[in-house]
Amino acid sequence: DVQELLEPDRENDRITLTRYQAATELNWGTSLWEGEALPPTKTEGLRYTPTPVRPNLRLLTGVTGVTTYYSSGDDQNSISLSLGLSGQLGNFSEKTFDYTSFNATYTQVLGEGESPFEFDRLVDRRRLSLGVMQQVFGPVLAGVQTSLNLDDGEVISSNIIVEYSRRTYNLRLRYNPTQEIGSVSVRINGFNWNGSPRAFDNVRPVQEGVIIDN
């Protein structure tokens, strides 16, 4: 949408530029409270999960710095500050409402300059991310994760999640009505694997101008 970069005689509004980018991110958490986990038996702490659930509350803080230069001579630089809480209540051992996880994070973006592109331009400068996951009955959980632009009240992204959790495996259904995409993931526990199920492998969101790999 930068008219001076477009050719007068053109078939579309596409351009090709080189983008140079450097980014760094620092995150740290502080434990505010920790409860007791149940014994690791199949009828108590391991009834629905591969490891006993320990109730907790954590304070989360983070700083992200990004600098970007384009071959058109434009640049875009930003610093993002975030503050939030995350926690979980219950031991996920009883049949109903014995597990709740939640998170809430506020992010403020300070920046200067503007990208000539639209896809990586700084637009969501004040964001609030909220999420909750609740045991409904037995191994079935349901939850939602959403992110809001506080300047205009628009929903940036949201996920509706339903999960079936067992000690040896779990099945998760996820739908994002904002992007109109969904996923089904199955995880087998017990292989010492700490990776991500990469629910939306073909979708790479952009935050603070940085393309994020899920």
XYZ file of N, CA and C in Angstrom:
642
model
N 0.811 -1.215 0.000
C 0.000 0.000 0.000
C 0.850 1.273 0.000
N 2.164 1.176 -0.202
C 3.052 2.339 -0.296
C 3.180 2.696 -1.776
N 2.473 3.732 -2.190
C 2.331 4.033 -3.613
C 3.664 4.328 -4.308
N 4.597 4.990 -3.617
C 5.858 5.356 -4.262
C 6.746 4.154 -4.583
N 6.452 3.003 -3.988
C 7.223 1.795 -4.277
C 6.636 0.984 -5.425
N 5.451 1.369 -5.913
C 4.772 0.621 -6.961
C 5.059 1.229 -8.331
N 5.198 0.367 -9.323
C 5.421 0.819 -10.701
C 4.150 1.466 -11.246
N 4.289 2.557 -12.021
C 3.093 3.205 -12.591
C 2.293 2.271 -13.489
N 3.000 1.478 -14.315
C 2.343 0.542 -15.229
C 2.501 -0.862 -14.652
N 1.470 -1.366 -13.977
C 1.582 -2.638 -13.274
C 0.287 -3.430 -13.393
N 0.393 -4.725 -13.179
C -0.760 -5.607 -13.208
C -1.344 -5.823 -11.812
N -0.530 -5.643 -10.745
C -0.998 -5.832 -9.376
C -0.166 -4.954 -8.444
N -0.460 -5.018 -7.168
C 0.234 -4.184 -6.177
C 1.292 -4.972 -5.419
N 1.965 -5.885 -6.103
C 3.001 -6.687 -5.456
C 4.379 -6.092 -5.729
N 5.250 -6.165 -4.713
C 6.634 -5.754 -4.888
C 7.527 -6.802 -4.222
N 8.801 -6.776 -4.544
C 9.774 -7.667 -3.923
C 10.870 -6.827 -3.299
N 11.068 -7.017 -2.000
C 12.116 -6.323 -1.263
C 12.902 -7.337 -0.451
N 14.110 -6.954 -0.078
C 14.905 -7.766 0.836
C 14.695 -7.248 2.249
N 14.527 -8.175 3.187
C 14.272 -7.806 4.571
C 15.366 -8.389 5.459
N 16.019 -7.523 6.221
C 17.049 -7.944 7.163
C 16.495 -7.738 8.569
N 16.615 -8.756 9.410
C 15.956 -8.676 10.705
C 16.794 -9.332 11.796
N 16.787 -8.702 12.953
C 17.419 -9.278 14.145
C 16.427 -9.156 15.296
N 16.311 -10.211 16.092
C 15.360 -10.218 17.194
C 15.945 -10.974 18.373
N 15.592 -10.530 19.565
C 15.988 -11.238 20.775
C 14.835 -11.201 21.760
N 14.717 -12.272 22.554
C 13.605 -12.390 23.486
C 14.104 -12.944 24.812
N 13.705 -12.298 25.897
C 14.052 -12.751 27.239
C 12.763 -12.943 28.030
N 12.590 -14.135 28.594
C 11.412 -14.440 29.395
C 11.851 -15.071 30.706
N 11.192 -14.723 31.770
C 11.476 -15.369 33.034
C 10.208 -15.414 33.879
N 10.144 -16.438 34.722
C 8.974 -16.613 35.565
C 9.365 -16.740 37.031
N 8.485 -16.306 37.894
C 8.708 -16.367 39.339
C 7.553 -17.121 39.981
N 7.880 -18.119 40.763
C 6.846 -18.893 41.448
C 6.287 -18.094 42.621
N 4.973 -17.891 42.622
C 4.304 -17.200 43.716
C 3.711 -18.167 44.738
N 3.381 -19.362 44.278
C 2.778 -20.355 45.176
C 2.826 -21.715 44.514
N 3.043 -22.749 45.324
C 3.005 -24.128 44.851
C 2.258 -24.990 45.853
N 1.362 -25.815 45.356
C 0.638 -26.736 46.204
C 1.283 -28.110 46.206
N 0.558 -29.089 46.703
C 1.073 -30.447 46.806
C 0.516 -31.317 45.682
N 1.378 -32.148 45.124
C 0.950 -33.128 44.129
C 0.538 -34.421 44.817
N -0.351 -35.151 44.169
C -0.785 -36.436 44.721
C 0.271 -37.506 44.451
N 0.256 -38.615 45.177
C 1.207 -39.699 44.928
C 1.084 -40.208 43.494
N 2.209 -40.620 42.868
C 2.194 -41.065 41.468
C 1.644 -42.478 41.310
N 0.356 -42.634 41.602
C -0.301 -43.930 41.427
C -1.413 -43.774 40.388
N -1.839 -44.903 39.825
C -2.821 -44.849 38.743
C -4.197 -44.418 39.221
N -4.462 -44.478 40.513
C -5.758 -44.056 41.025
C -5.739 -42.648 41.604
N -4.541 -42.035 41.736
C -4.455 -40.689 42.295
C -3.764 -39.746 41.312
N -2.464 -39.518 41.485
C -1.773 -38.516 40.674
C -1.665 -38.840 39.205
N -1.727 -40.120 38.831
C -1.566 -40.519 37.431
C -2.878 -40.999 36.811
N -3.983 -40.569 37.364
C -5.267 -41.075 36.872
C -5.542 -40.613 35.444
N -5.245 -39.340 35.135
C -5.518 -38.821 33.793
C -4.291 -38.205 33.116
N -3.161 -38.184 33.784
C -1.968 -37.515 33.249
C -0.738 -38.398 33.420
N 0.304 -38.185 32.593
C 1.523 -38.998 32.703
C 2.378 -38.631 33.910
N 2.186 -37.426 34.478
C 2.887 -37.005 35.687
C 1.883 -36.323 36.610
N 2.066 -36.409 37.913
C 1.128 -35.768 38.837
C 1.077 -34.254 38.631
N -0.115 -33.694 38.725
C -0.321 -32.260 38.568
C -0.058 -31.565 39.912
N 0.787 -30.538 39.862
C 1.080 -29.758 41.068
C 0.434 -28.380 40.928
N -0.531 -28.036 41.770
C -1.137 -26.704 41.698
C -0.069 -25.622 41.885
N -0.210 -24.508 41.157
C 0.797 -23.459 41.257
C 0.264 -22.144 40.713
N 0.990 -21.092 41.023
C 0.721 -19.755 40.493
C 2.058 -19.109 40.199
N 2.225 -18.568 38.961
C 3.502 -18.000 38.539
C 3.301 -16.605 37.960
N 4.280 -15.747 38.224
C 4.341 -14.422 37.620
C 5.270 -14.501 36.422
N 4.793 -14.046 35.251
C 5.556 -14.140 34.009
C 5.899 -12.749 33.506
N 7.153 -12.533 33.139
C 7.594 -11.263 32.564
C 8.443 -11.552 31.341
N 8.462 -10.595 30.409
C 9.237 -10.798 29.193
C 9.534 -9.505 28.472
N 10.643 -9.520 27.722
C 11.060 -8.389 26.894
C 11.466 -8.935 25.534
N 10.955 -8.329 24.461
C 11.314 -8.714 23.095
C 11.763 -7.477 22.335
N 12.932 -7.561 21.709
C 13.438 -6.465 20.893
C 13.611 -6.910 19.456
N 13.127 -6.100 18.508
C 13.188 -6.451 17.089
C 13.633 -5.232 16.294
N 14.588 -5.417 15.404
C 14.973 -4.362 14.471
C 14.936 -4.936 13.064
N 14.337 -4.224 12.139
C 14.150 -4.707 10.766
C 14.515 -3.603 9.786
N 15.280 -3.965 8.752
C 15.663 -3.018 7.693
C 15.262 -3.610 6.352
N 14.722 -2.758 5.465
C 14.259 -3.193 4.150
C 15.102 -2.535 3.063
N 15.216 -3.221 1.941
C 16.034 -2.705 0.843
C 15.456 -1.443 0.216
N 14.243 -1.071 0.567
C 13.657 0.186 0.108
C 14.183 1.378 0.905
N 14.955 1.095 1.983
C 15.452 2.154 2.839
C 14.616 2.361 4.086
N 13.481 1.674 4.196
C 12.625 1.781 5.375
C 13.166 0.913 6.511
N 12.783 1.241 7.720
C 13.131 0.405 8.866
C 11.986 0.428 9.867
N 11.979 -0.591 10.719
C 10.960 -0.717 11.758
C 11.613 -1.354 12.982
N 11.490 -0.698 14.127
C 12.125 -1.181 15.353
C 11.110 -1.170 16.484
N 11.212 -2.140 17.365
C 10.232 -2.230 18.455
C 10.818 -2.916 19.678
N 10.259 -2.564 20.823
C 10.513 -3.251 22.092
C 9.155 -3.597 22.683
N 8.967 -4.857 23.048
C 7.701 -5.318 23.622
C 7.933 -5.736 25.067
N 7.085 -5.244 25.957
C 7.150 -5.580 27.373
C 5.888 -6.341 27.750
N 6.023 -7.458 28.429
C 4.855 -8.265 28.796
C 4.901 -8.617 30.277
N 3.707 -8.703 30.861
C 3.549 -9.053 32.262
C 2.299 -9.910 32.391
N 2.412 -11.025 33.086
C 1.247 -11.898 33.168
C 1.287 -12.854 34.347
N 0.203 -13.599 34.483
C 0.056 -14.630 35.501
C -0.371 -15.927 34.825
N 0.128 -17.037 35.321
C -0.347 -18.342 34.873
C -0.405 -19.273 36.065
N -1.287 -20.244 35.992
C -1.387 -21.160 37.110
C -2.316 -22.311 36.816
N -2.355 -23.231 37.736
C -3.288 -24.347 37.648
C -3.743 -24.726 39.049
N -5.008 -25.098 39.142
C -5.633 -25.450 40.411
C -6.179 -26.869 40.318
N -6.153 -27.579 41.421
C -6.630 -28.955 41.437
C -5.532 -29.936 41.081
N -5.836 -31.221 41.233
C -4.858 -32.281 40.951
C -5.245 -33.166 39.777
N -6.387 -32.886 39.136
C -6.856 -33.668 37.991
C -6.940 -35.152 38.360
N -7.624 -35.426 39.458
C -7.757 -36.800 39.922
C -9.207 -37.181 40.182
N -10.025 -36.205 40.608
C -11.443 -36.468 40.823
C -12.179 -36.521 39.490
N -13.458 -36.884 39.525
C -14.211 -37.058 38.277
C -14.679 -35.752 37.658
N -14.894 -34.713 38.456
C -15.389 -33.452 37.898
C -14.690 -32.258 38.549
N -14.380 -31.273 37.729
C -13.909 -29.954 38.155
C -12.750 -30.014 39.152
N -11.812 -30.914 38.893
C -10.631 -31.034 39.756
C -9.377 -30.507 39.060
N -9.553 -29.774 37.966
C -8.389 -29.179 37.294
C -8.821 -27.938 36.525
N -8.105 -26.842 36.767
C -8.303 -25.602 36.032
C -6.941 -24.973 35.777
N -6.620 -24.710 34.534
C -5.406 -23.956 34.217
C -5.824 -22.633 33.582
N -5.038 -21.589 33.833
C -5.406 -20.268 33.338
C -4.159 -19.442 33.077
N -4.311 -18.427 32.247
C -3.221 -17.498 31.974
C -3.801 -16.163 31.559
N -3.101 -15.106 31.886
C -3.480 -13.747 31.489
C -2.199 -12.941 31.325
N -2.013 -12.341 30.148
C -0.786 -11.599 29.859
C -1.112 -10.292 29.154
N -0.530 -9.198 29.642
C -0.648 -7.889 28.999
C 0.673 -7.576 28.292
N 0.587 -7.122 27.047
C 1.765 -6.785 26.260
C 1.649 -5.372 25.726
N 2.706 -4.593 25.928
C 2.793 -3.223 25.414
C 3.953 -3.162 24.428
N 3.688 -2.682 23.211
C 4.701 -2.592 22.171
C 5.068 -1.135 21.944
N 6.359 -0.821 22.057
C 6.880 0.509 21.774
C 7.711 0.413 20.503
N 7.400 1.246 19.508
C 8.120 1.119 18.250
C 8.239 2.413 17.483
N 9.143 2.394 16.521
C 9.324 3.519 15.620
C 9.584 2.983 14.220
N 9.317 3.825 13.214
C 9.440 3.386 11.831
C 8.232 2.577 11.409
N 8.154 2.263 10.122
C 7.016 1.499 9.610
C 7.445 0.635 8.446
N 7.015 -0.605 8.476
C 7.309 -1.538 7.397
C 6.564 -1.129 6.129
N 7.186 -1.289 4.949
C 6.465 -1.040 3.702
C 5.438 -2.125 3.395
N 5.533 -3.244 4.076
C 4.558 -4.318 3.911
C 3.451 -4.180 4.945
N 2.342 -4.886 4.711
C 1.257 -4.925 5.685
C 1.383 -6.112 6.634
N 1.970 -7.229 6.157
C 1.936 -8.461 6.948
C 2.784 -8.375 8.211
N 3.850 -7.548 8.230
C 4.707 -7.495 9.412
C 4.720 -6.106 10.049
N 3.717 -5.309 9.737
C 3.638 -3.963 10.298
C 3.143 -4.025 11.745
N 3.672 -3.132 12.584
C 3.243 -3.081 13.986
C 1.846 -2.470 14.066
N 0.878 -3.276 14.465
C -0.501 -2.784 14.556
C -1.116 -3.047 15.924
N -0.818 -4.178 16.525
C -1.426 -4.531 17.814
C -0.467 -4.116 18.927
N -0.503 -2.847 19.291
C 0.490 -2.316 20.227
C 0.116 -2.537 21.680
N -1.154 -2.744 21.966
C -1.582 -3.083 23.329
C -2.468 -4.319 23.256
N -1.962 -5.432 23.801
C -2.673 -6.704 23.679
C -2.923 -7.309 25.054
N -4.029 -8.024 25.135
C -4.351 -8.800 26.326
C -4.658 -10.224 25.888
N -3.902 -11.175 26.405
C -4.117 -12.584 26.095
C -4.699 -13.281 27.313
N -5.773 -14.024 27.095
C -6.462 -14.716 28.178
C -6.720 -16.162 27.774
N -6.597 -17.058 28.730
C -6.868 -18.456 28.432
C -7.295 -19.217 29.669
N -8.127 -20.234 29.469
C -8.554 -21.100 30.561
C -8.810 -22.498 30.010
N -8.450 -23.518 30.782
C -8.698 -24.917 30.435
C -9.302 -25.578 31.658
N -10.466 -26.228 31.490
C -11.219 -26.736 32.631
C -11.580 -28.206 32.429
N -11.337 -29.020 33.470
C -11.853 -30.385 33.450
C -13.373 -30.338 33.538
N -14.037 -31.047 32.637
C -15.500 -31.093 32.619
C -15.997 -32.361 33.305
N -15.536 -33.493 32.807
C -15.914 -34.769 33.417
C -14.867 -35.811 33.063
N -14.293 -36.450 34.089
C -13.292 -37.474 33.849
C -12.120 -36.939 33.066
N -11.753 -37.600 31.968
C -10.591 -37.162 31.193
C -10.886 -36.062 30.171
N -12.101 -35.532 30.161
C -12.493 -34.534 29.159
C -12.278 -33.126 29.710
N -11.539 -32.310 28.932
C -11.309 -30.914 29.275
C -11.789 -30.033 28.134
N -12.137 -28.808 28.451
C -12.542 -27.835 27.441
C -11.971 -26.480 27.831
N -11.630 -25.696 26.818
C -11.054 -24.394 27.124
C -11.029 -23.475 25.935
N -10.540 -22.262 26.186
C -10.434 -21.245 25.143
C -9.197 -20.409 25.406
N -8.531 -19.988 24.339
C -7.388 -19.087 24.420
C -7.622 -17.979 23.405
N -7.557 -16.714 23.864
C -7.836 -15.604 22.958
C -6.884 -14.456 23.197
N -6.704 -13.625 22.178
C -5.847 -12.447 22.256
C -6.624 -11.262 21.710
N -6.646 -10.140 22.460
C -7.439 -8.970 22.105
C -6.547 -7.757 21.874
N -6.916 -6.940 20.899
C -6.302 -5.632 20.698
C -7.054 -4.644 21.581
N -6.394 -4.084 22.583
C -7.066 -3.207 23.535
C -7.354 -1.825 22.968
N -6.731 -1.466 21.853
C -6.969 -0.147 21.265
C -8.291 -0.085 20.518
N -8.660 -1.178 19.833
C -9.913 -1.171 19.080
C -10.885 -2.267 19.521
N -10.470 -3.119 20.456
C -11.356 -4.156 20.973
C -11.508 -5.360 20.067
N -10.751 -5.445 18.969
C -10.888 -6.567 18.044
C -10.157 -7.804 18.564
N -10.692 -8.971 18.206
C -10.051 -10.239 18.546
C -8.951 -10.513 17.523
N -7.721 -10.643 17.997
C -6.593 -10.921 17.102
C -6.594 -12.385 16.698
N -6.757 -13.253 17.679
C -6.802 -14.692 17.423
C -7.486 -15.374 18.589
N -8.144 -16.489 18.324
C -8.795 -17.246 19.392
C -8.783 -18.722 19.034
N -8.723 -19.560 20.062
C -8.752 -21.004 19.882
C -9.748 -21.623 20.850
N -10.602 -22.484 20.332
C -11.511 -23.280 21.150
C -10.949 -24.696 21.197
N -10.769 -25.236 22.399
C -10.039 -26.491 22.571
C -10.878 -27.486 23.353
N -10.911 -28.719 22.865
C -11.499 -29.849 23.592
C -10.448 -30.950 23.631
N -10.208 -31.492 24.821
C -9.135 -32.478 24.971
C -9.612 -33.692 25.756
N -9.157 -34.857 25.318
C -9.392 -36.111 26.030
C -8.036 -36.586 26.535
N -7.826 -36.572 27.835
C -6.501 -36.811 28.411
C -6.466 -38.124 29.195
N -5.465 -38.949 28.877
C -5.225 -40.181 29.624
C -3.755 -40.234 30.034
N -3.430 -41.185 30.872
C -2.052 -41.297 31.349
C -1.073 -41.617 30.227
N -1.497 -42.389 29.252
C -0.581 -42.814 28.188
C -0.734 -42.035 26.884
N -1.820 -41.297 26.725
C -2.024 -40.556 25.478
C -3.052 -39.455 25.708
N -3.131 -38.519 24.766
C -4.244 -37.561 24.780
C -4.614 -37.183 23.354
N -5.864 -36.814 23.184
C -6.430 -36.408 21.903
C -6.942 -34.981 22.059
N -6.514 -34.089 21.154
C -6.905 -32.686 21.261
C -7.524 -32.200 19.962
N -8.698 -31.571 20.072
C -9.368 -30.927 18.947
C -9.287 -29.428 19.155
N -8.885 -28.707 18.105
C -8.736 -27.266 18.226
C -9.335 -26.578 17.002
N -10.059 -25.487 17.253
C -10.634 -24.711 16.155
C -10.399 -23.234 16.421
N -9.940 -22.543 15.390
C -9.683 -21.110 15.474
C -10.700 -20.396 14.588
N -11.769 -19.809 15.165
C -12.791 -19.150 14.348
C -12.297 -17.858 13.705
N -11.263 -17.235 14.276
C -10.733 -16.011 13.694
C -10.054 -16.288 12.356
N -9.252 -17.349 12.308
C -8.547 -17.726 11.088
C -9.268 -18.804 10.295
N -10.363 -19.332 10.872
C -11.170 -20.367 10.233
C -10.334 -21.596 9.886
N -9.553 -22.065 10.864
C -8.759 -23.276 10.696
C -8.926 -24.146 11.933
N -8.640 -25.430 11.796
C -8.758 -26.344 12.910
C -7.708 -27.428 12.832
N -7.617 -28.228 13.890
C -6.621 -29.300 13.898
C -7.087 -30.417 14.823
N -6.559 -31.602 14.562
C -6.733 -32.765 15.429
C -5.338 -33.301 15.717
N -4.985 -33.427 16.991
C -3.647 -33.927 17.329
C -3.760 -35.059 18.339
N -2.907 -36.057 18.178
C -2.823 -37.199 19.089
C -1.404 -37.253 19.628
N -1.282 -37.346 20.937
C 0.043 -37.422 21.553
C 0.151 -38.691 22.371
N 1.238 -39.448 22.159
C 1.524 -40.655 22.923
C 2.568 -40.302 23.972
N 2.270 -40.508 25.227
C 3.192 -40.154 26.309
C 4.148 -41.302 26.621
N 5.287 -40.961 27.179
C 6.227 -41.970 27.636
C 7.457 -42.131 26.775
N 7.722 -41.172 25.834
C 8.893 -41.270 24.979
C 9.931 -40.182 25.281
N 9.784 -39.510 26.433
C 10.701 -38.428 26.805
C 10.801 -37.371 25.720
N 9.671 -37.043 25.105
C 9.625 -36.073 24.007
C 9.087 -34.759 24.528
N 9.804 -33.683 24.264
C 9.415 -32.362 24.766
C 9.069 -31.393 23.647
N 8.787 -31.878 22.459
C 8.516 -31.012 21.318
C 7.100 -30.490 21.297
N 6.759 -29.833 20.200
C 5.422 -29.264 20.019
C 4.654 -30.093 19.000
N 3.351 -30.284 19.218
C 2.546 -31.005 18.220
C 2.317 -30.215 16.948
N 2.710 -28.901 16.926
C 2.617 -28.063 15.735
C 1.223 -28.160 15.129
N 0.253 -27.665 15.869
C -1.147 -27.825 15.481
C -1.456 -27.192 14.131
N -0.907 -25.988 13.878
C -1.197 -25.293 12.627
C 0.107 -25.149 11.848
N 0.595 -26.250 11.308
C 1.906 -26.280 10.683
C 1.977 -25.393 9.446
N 0.838 -25.169 8.778
C 0.841 -24.380 7.556
C 0.547 -22.904 7.818
N 0.366 -22.519 9.080
C 0.064 -21.137 9.428
C 1.196 -20.594 10.292
N 1.817 -19.495 9.842
C 2.925 -18.910 10.584
C 2.541 -17.491 10.982
N 2.081 -17.281 12.211
C 1.661 -15.947 12.632
C 2.837 -14.992 12.745
N 2.537 -13.692 12.743
C 3.542 -12.651 12.865
C 3.276 -11.854 14.133
N 4.285 -11.732 14.990
C 4.187 -10.947 16.207
C 5.368 -9.998 16.270
N 5.061 -8.698 16.484
C 6.104 -7.650 16.499
C 6.945 -7.688 15.227
N 6.340 -8.091 14.105
C 7.071 -8.125 12.854
C 7.884 -9.385 12.631
N 7.858 -10.329 13.600
C 8.642 -11.559 13.507
C 7.732 -12.715 13.154
N 8.102 -13.501 12.138
C 7.335 -14.688 11.772
C 7.608 -15.764 12.810
N 6.546 -16.276 13.437
C 6.658 -17.230 14.523
C 6.408 -18.645 13.996
N 7.316 -19.564 14.322
C 7.107 -20.970 14.032
C 6.381 -21.589 15.199
N 5.227 -22.249 14.934
C 4.456 -22.881 16.009
C 5.243 -24.035 16.604
